[in-house]
């Protein structure tokens, strides 16, 4: 283990209690409460305007908390200025100082803390080695690629051994392949150092790839918190289902129910699904199923553990590793199916097909 940049032993637990931010009469952040564990990689995920960056800025101290409390390791820091909180910060635009070389960019937080020169050299060199930039110490920002500049920003954020690092859309300016590589590197650095990371993104794949847990925000409120597999497979409402990945949502009315399963009437069709929450017969709801859980077949099925419906292929889109079908199953009802690419698409546009998906993979959701 590196000796200059050590694993965090100073905590990093965060508790947001009823945090609210008002701009005029608009609640940009509306009574958010979250608990983030020490050493956790926690993402705030949501569309533009959902309040995720404003929430991060309140944790960082760059935005005032109008109501509520921001506790870090049991201490309310809401009234402390950013420089007194001792957090590392990585922004989307990197904020690299163009007049300083890589070494001095990374050394800046240590010099601001008046650390002795031998300690500065040791810690900066260790941090640069950690982000694989040890040989770039004398270069300036104009001589670096976007990915290298991002590594400098990360090294600067961790060099003073903060208990908590905040990242605001740090990979948004990078191309897809480089973004994935940087996701892996950031996650590995976080794991090795044991630091708490709060990460803001609107990219669902990024959040699922990196996070221990995700909070999905919408209109300033938390819709759901959970591990990536949990929020993907078991969304609590239709918004989460739509926002996180691709989803089929078949709107209808609950016609019957028994135990933890219900029957949803959708036009002339009836489908069965598990219940995400208690629901009344006659109530509007939507059946949720992921496109990759729906199978396409040439013949009708009869297995009672599955939902079945016939339809006509309206579109077959080649997306590399998958073929995405759009199948019309009713006058105003269509479903998407993601089939693994195993050669030429077996079903042509216009073909009559039969869809099936397990009742266990179906979830009944309300708005």
Coordinates of C-alpha atoms in Angstrom, one line a residue:
X1 CA 0.0 0.0 0.0
X2 CA 1.2 3.5 -0.8
X3 CA 2.6 5.3 2.2
X4 CA 2.2 8.9 0.9
X5 CA -1.5 8.6 0.2
X6 CA -3.0 6.4 2.9
X7 CA -6.4 4.7 3.2
X8 CA -8.8 7.0 5.0
X9 CA -9.1 6.3 8.7
X10 CA -11.0 9.5 9.6
X11 CA -14.5 8.4 8.8
X12 CA -16.4 10.0 6.0
X13 CA -20.0 9.2 7.1
X14 CA -22.5 11.7 5.7
X15 CA -26.1 12.2 7.0
X16 CA -28.3 14.6 5.2
X17 CA -31.4 15.4 7.3
X18 CA -34.2 17.2 5.6
X19 CA -31.9 19.2 3.4
X20 CA -33.7 21.9 1.4
X21 CA -32.6 24.5 -1.1
X22 CA -34.8 27.4 -2.2
X23 CA -34.3 29.7 -5.2
X24 CA -37.0 32.2 -4.9
X25 CA -40.2 30.2 -4.5
X26 CA -38.7 27.1 -6.2
X27 CA -37.6 24.1 -4.1
X28 CA -34.6 22.9 -6.1
X29 CA -33.8 20.4 -3.3
X30 CA -36.9 19.3 -1.3
X31 CA -36.4 17.8 2.1
X32 CA -33.7 15.2 1.1
X33 CA -32.5 12.8 3.8
X34 CA -29.7 10.4 3.0
X35 CA -27.2 8.4 5.0
X36 CA -23.9 7.6 3.3
X37 CA -21.5 5.1 4.9
X38 CA -17.7 5.6 5.4
X39 CA -15.8 4.2 2.5
X40 CA -18.9 4.0 0.3
X41 CA -19.0 5.0 -3.4
X42 CA -22.4 6.8 -3.5
X43 CA -23.9 8.3 -6.6
X44 CA -26.6 11.0 -7.0
X45 CA -28.3 10.1 -10.3
X46 CA -31.0 12.0 -12.1
X47 CA -32.0 14.1 -15.1
X48 CA -31.1 17.7 -15.5
X49 CA -32.8 19.8 -12.9
X50 CA -33.3 17.0 -10.5
X51 CA -31.2 18.7 -7.7
X52 CA -28.3 16.4 -7.7
X53 CA -25.5 19.0 -8.3
X54 CA -27.2 21.4 -5.9
X55 CA -27.2 18.7 -3.2
X56 CA -23.5 18.0 -3.8
X57 CA -22.7 21.8 -3.6
X58 CA -24.5 22.0 -0.2
X59 CA -22.3 19.1 1.0
X60 CA -19.2 20.8 -0.3
X61 CA -20.2 24.2 1.1
X62 CA -20.5 26.1 -2.2
X63 CA -24.3 26.5 -1.7
X64 CA -26.1 27.4 1.6
X65 CA -28.5 25.0 3.2
X66 CA -31.8 26.8 3.7
X67 CA -33.3 24.0 5.9
X68 CA -32.0 20.8 7.4
X69 CA -28.6 19.7 8.4
X70 CA -25.4 18.2 6.7
X71 CA -23.7 16.0 9.2
X72 CA -20.2 14.6 8.5
X73 CA -19.0 12.0 11.1
X74 CA -21.7 13.3 13.5
X75 CA -20.8 17.0 13.2
X76 CA -23.1 19.5 11.4
X77 CA -20.9 21.3 8.8
X78 CA -23.6 23.3 7.2
X79 CA -22.2 26.6 8.5
X80 CA -18.5 25.8 7.7
X81 CA -17.0 27.4 4.6
X82 CA -15.7 25.0 1.9
X83 CA -12.0 25.4 2.9
X84 CA -12.8 24.4 6.4
X85 CA -14.5 21.1 5.5
X86 CA -11.4 19.3 4.3
X87 CA -13.1 17.6 1.4
X88 CA -11.5 16.7 -2.0
X89 CA -13.4 18.0 -5.0
X90 CA -13.3 17.0 -8.7
X91 CA -15.3 19.1 -11.2
X92 CA -16.3 18.4 -14.8
X93 CA -14.0 21.1 -16.2
X94 CA -11.1 19.7 -14.2
X95 CA -10.1 23.3 -12.9
X96 CA -6.4 22.6 -13.8
X97 CA -4.2 25.7 -13.2
X98 CA -2.7 26.4 -16.7
X99 CA 0.3 28.4 -15.3
X100 CA 1.4 25.5 -13.1
X101 CA 2.8 22.2 -14.1
X102 CA 1.4 18.8 -13.1
X103 CA 3.5 18.6 -10.0
X104 CA 2.5 22.0 -8.7
X105 CA -1.2 21.5 -9.6
X106 CA -1.2 18.4 -7.4
X107 CA 0.9 20.1 -4.7
X108 CA -1.5 23.1 -4.4
X109 CA -3.7 21.7 -1.6
X110 CA -0.6 20.8 0.4
X111 CA 1.1 24.2 -0.1
X112 CA -2.2 25.9 0.9
X113 CA -1.9 23.9 4.2
X114 CA 1.7 25.0 4.6
X115 CA 3.0 21.4 4.7
X116 CA 6.8 21.0 4.7
X117 CA 8.6 20.6 1.4
X118 CA 9.8 17.0 1.9
X119 CA 6.2 15.9 2.8
X120 CA 4.9 17.7 -0.3
X121 CA 7.3 15.9 -2.6
X122 CA 6.6 12.5 -1.1
X123 CA 2.8 12.8 -1.2
X124 CA 2.6 14.4 -4.7
X125 CA 4.9 11.8 -6.2
X126 CA 2.8 9.0 -4.5
X127 CA -0.5 10.5 -5.8
X128 CA 0.9 10.9 -9.3
X129 CA 2.0 7.3 -9.3
X130 CA -1.4 6.2 -8.1
X131 CA -3.0 7.9 -11.2
X132 CA -0.2 6.7 -13.5
X133 CA 1.2 10.2 -14.2
X134 CA 4.5 9.8 -12.4
X135 CA 6.5 10.7 -15.6
X136 CA 4.3 13.8 -16.3
X137 CA 5.2 15.9 -13.3
X138 CA 6.9 18.7 -15.3
X139 CA 4.2 19.0 -18.0
X140 CA 1.7 21.7 -18.3
X141 CA -2.1 21.4 -18.9
X142 CA -1.8 22.3 -22.6
X143 CA 0.5 19.3 -23.0
X144 CA -2.1 16.8 -21.6
X145 CA -5.0 15.0 -23.0
X146 CA -8.5 15.2 -21.4
X147 CA -8.0 11.9 -19.6
X148 CA -4.6 13.0 -18.3
X149 CA -6.0 16.3 -17.0
X150 CA -8.8 14.4 -15.2
X151 CA -6.1 12.2 -13.6
X152 CA -4.4 15.4 -12.4
X153 CA -7.6 16.6 -10.9
X154 CA -8.1 13.3 -9.1
X155 CA -4.5 13.3 -7.8
X156 CA -5.0 16.9 -6.5
X157 CA -8.3 15.9 -4.7
X158 CA -6.7 12.9 -2.9
X159 CA -3.2 14.1 -2.2
X160 CA -4.0 15.6 1.2
X161 CA -5.8 12.4 2.3
X162 CA -9.4 13.7 2.7
X163 CA -12.0 11.6 4.4
X164 CA -14.5 12.5 1.7
X165 CA -14.1 13.3 -2.1
X166 CA -17.0 14.9 -4.0
X167 CA -17.1 14.5 -7.8
X168 CA -19.5 16.5 -10.0
X169 CA -19.9 15.0 -13.5
X170 CA -16.1 14.5 -13.7
X171 CA -16.2 12.4 -16.9
X172 CA -18.8 14.3 -18.9
X173 CA -16.3 15.8 -21.3
X174 CA -14.6 12.5 -22.3
X175 CA -15.4 10.2 -25.1
X176 CA -17.2 6.9 -24.4
X177 CA -14.2 4.5 -24.4
X178 CA -12.0 6.8 -22.3
X179 CA -14.9 7.5 -19.9
X180 CA -15.2 3.8 -19.2
X181 CA -11.5 3.4 -18.6
X182 CA -11.6 6.4 -16.2
X183 CA -14.6 4.8 -14.4
X184 CA -12.5 1.7 -13.7
X185 CA -9.5 3.8 -12.5
X186 CA -11.6 6.0 -10.2
X187 CA -13.3 3.1 -8.7
X188 CA -10.0 1.3 -8.1
X189 CA -8.4 4.3 -6.5
X190 CA -11.5 4.7 -4.2
X191 CA -11.3 1.0 -3.3
X192 CA -7.6 1.1 -2.5
X193 CA -7.7 4.3 -0.4
X194 CA -11.0 3.4 1.4
X195 CA -12.3 7.0 1.0
X196 CA -15.9 8.0 0.8
X197 CA -16.9 9.3 -2.7
X198 CA -20.1 11.2 -3.5
X199 CA -20.5 11.2 -7.2
X200 CA -22.9 13.2 -9.4
X201 CA -23.9 11.9 -12.8
X202 CA -26.8 11.8 -15.2
X203 CA -25.3 8.7 -16.9
X204 CA -27.1 5.5 -15.8
X205 CA -24.4 3.1 -17.0
X206 CA -21.7 5.2 -15.2
X207 CA -23.6 5.1 -11.9
X208 CA -24.3 1.4 -12.1
X209 CA -20.7 0.5 -13.0
X210 CA -19.1 2.5 -10.2
X211 CA -21.5 2.8 -7.3
X212 CA -22.0 0.8 -4.1
X213 CA -25.4 2.5 -3.9
X214 CA -27.3 5.0 -6.0
X215 CA -29.9 7.7 -5.0
X216 CA -32.2 8.5 -7.9
X217 CA -33.4 12.1 -7.8
X218 CA -36.4 13.7 -9.5
X219 CA -37.6 17.3 -9.1
X220 CA -35.5 17.8 -6.0
X221 CA -36.7 14.7 -4.2
X222 CA -35.2 11.2 -3.7
X223 CA -37.3 8.5 -5.6
X224 CA -35.3 5.5 -4.6
X225 CA -32.0 4.5 -2.9
X226 CA -30.3 1.1 -3.4
X227 CA -27.6 -1.0 -4.8
X228 CA -27.3 -0.9 -8.7
X229 CA -28.9 -4.3 -9.2
X230 CA -31.7 -3.4 -6.7
X231 CA -32.8 -0.2 -8.4
X232 CA -32.5 -1.7 -11.8
X233 CA -34.4 -4.9 -11.2
X234 CA -36.8 -3.6 -8.6
X235 CA -37.7 0.0 -9.3
X236 CA -40.2 1.4 -6.8
X237 CA -42.2 3.5 -9.3
X238 CA -42.6 4.2 -12.9
X239 CA -40.2 7.1 -13.0
X240 CA -37.3 5.0 -11.8
X241 CA -38.2 2.3 -14.2
X242 CA -38.2 4.7 -17.1
X243 CA -35.1 6.6 -16.1
X244 CA -32.8 3.7 -15.3
X245 CA -32.2 1.8 -18.5
X246 CA -34.7 0.7 -21.1
X247 CA -38.1 -0.5 -19.9
X248 CA -41.4 -1.7 -21.1
X249 CA -44.3 -0.2 -19.1
X250 CA -47.7 -1.5 -20.1
X251 CA -50.4 0.7 -18.7
X252 CA -53.7 -0.9 -17.5
X253 CA -56.0 -1.6 -14.6
X254 CA -55.7 -4.1 -11.9
X255 CA -58.4 -6.7 -12.4
X256 CA -57.5 -9.3 -9.7
X257 CA -54.8 -10.1 -7.2
X258 CA -53.7 -12.9 -4.8
X259 CA -50.9 -12.9 -2.3
X260 CA -48.0 -11.0 -3.9
X261 CA -49.2 -11.2 -7.5
X262 CA -51.8 -9.3 -9.5
X263 CA -53.5 -9.5 -12.9
X264 CA -53.3 -6.3 -15.0
X265 CA -55.8 -5.8 -17.8
X266 CA -54.2 -4.0 -20.7
X267 CA -56.6 -3.5 -23.6
X268 CA -57.8 -6.9 -24.6
X269 CA -54.8 -8.6 -22.9
X270 CA -54.3 -9.8 -19.3
X271 CA -50.8 -10.1 -17.8
X272 CA -49.6 -11.2 -14.3
X273 CA -47.0 -9.4 -12.3
X274 CA -45.4 -9.2 -8.8
X275 CA -46.5 -6.4 -6.6
X276 CA -44.0 -3.7 -5.8
X277 CA -46.3 -2.3 -3.1
X278 CA -49.9 -2.9 -1.9
X279 CA -52.5 -2.0 -4.6
X280 CA -56.3 -2.0 -4.9
X281 CA -58.3 -3.9 -7.5
X282 CA -59.5 -1.4 -10.1
X283 CA -56.5 0.9 -9.6
X284 CA -54.5 2.1 -12.6
X285 CA -51.0 0.6 -12.8
X286 CA -48.2 -0.4 -15.2
X287 CA -46.5 -3.7 -15.8
X288 CA -42.8 -3.2 -15.9
X289 CA -40.4 -5.6 -17.6
X290 CA -36.9 -5.0 -19.0
X291 CA -36.5 -5.6 -22.8
X292 CA -33.7 -8.2 -22.2
X293 CA -36.1 -10.3 -20.2
X294 CA -38.6 -10.7 -23.0
X295 CA -38.1 -13.6 -25.4
X296 CA -39.1 -13.8 -29.1
X297 CA -40.3 -17.1 -30.5
X298 CA -41.9 -18.4 -33.7
X299 CA -44.6 -20.3 -31.9
X300 CA -47.0 -19.5 -29.1
X301 CA -46.2 -20.7 -25.6
X302 CA -48.4 -22.1 -22.8
X303 CA -46.2 -22.2 -19.7
X304 CA -48.2 -20.7 -16.8
X305 CA -45.1 -19.2 -15.2
X306 CA -44.8 -16.9 -18.2
X307 CA -46.8 -14.1 -19.7
X308 CA -47.6 -14.6 -23.4
X309 CA -48.7 -12.4 -26.3
X310 CA -48.5 -12.4 -30.1
X311 CA -47.5 -9.5 -32.3
X312 CA -45.9 -8.2 -35.4
X313 CA -42.3 -7.0 -35.8
X314 CA -42.3 -3.3 -36.7
X315 CA -38.6 -2.6 -36.4
X316 CA -35.3 -4.5 -35.9
X317 CA -32.4 -2.2 -35.0
X318 CA -28.8 -3.5 -35.0
X319 CA -27.0 -2.1 -32.0
X320 CA -23.8 -4.1 -32.0
X321 CA -24.0 -6.6 -29.2
X322 CA -27.9 -6.7 -29.3
X323 CA -30.7 -6.5 -31.8
X324 CA -33.5 -4.3 -30.5
X325 CA -37.0 -5.2 -31.8
X326 CA -40.2 -3.2 -31.6
X327 CA -43.2 -5.5 -31.7
X328 CA -46.7 -4.3 -32.1
X329 CA -49.0 -6.4 -29.8
X330 CA -52.1 -4.3 -30.0
X331 CA -53.6 -1.2 -31.7
X332 CA -51.8 1.1 -29.3
X333 CA -49.5 -1.3 -27.5
X334 CA -45.9 -2.0 -28.5
X335 CA -43.0 -3.7 -26.7
X336 CA -39.3 -3.5 -27.0
X337 CA -37.2 -6.7 -26.9
X338 CA -33.4 -6.8 -26.7
X339 CA -32.1 -10.0 -28.2
X340 CA -28.4 -11.0 -28.0
X341 CA -26.7 -10.6 -31.4
X342 CA -25.8 -14.1 -32.5
X343 CA -25.8 -13.5 -36.2
X344 CA -28.4 -12.2 -38.7
X345 CA -31.6 -11.0 -37.1
X346 CA -33.9 -14.1 -37.1
X347 CA -37.1 -12.1 -37.3
X348 CA -37.7 -9.7 -40.2
X349 CA -39.9 -6.6 -40.1
X350 CA -43.5 -7.7 -40.7
X351 CA -43.0 -11.2 -39.3
X352 CA -45.6 -12.7 -36.9
X353 CA -43.9 -13.5 -33.6
X354 CA -44.8 -14.5 -30.0
X355 CA -43.4 -12.8 -26.9
X356 CA -43.0 -14.3 -23.5
X357 CA -41.6 -13.2 -20.3
X358 CA -41.6 -14.7 -16.8
X359 CA -44.1 -13.5 -14.3
X360 CA -41.2 -13.4 -11.8
X361 CA -39.6 -10.7 -14.1
X362 CA -42.8 -8.6 -14.2
X363 CA -43.4 -5.9 -11.6
X364 CA -46.6 -3.9 -11.1
X365 CA -45.8 -0.2 -10.6
X366 CA -47.8 3.0 -9.9
X367 CA -46.7 6.5 -10.8

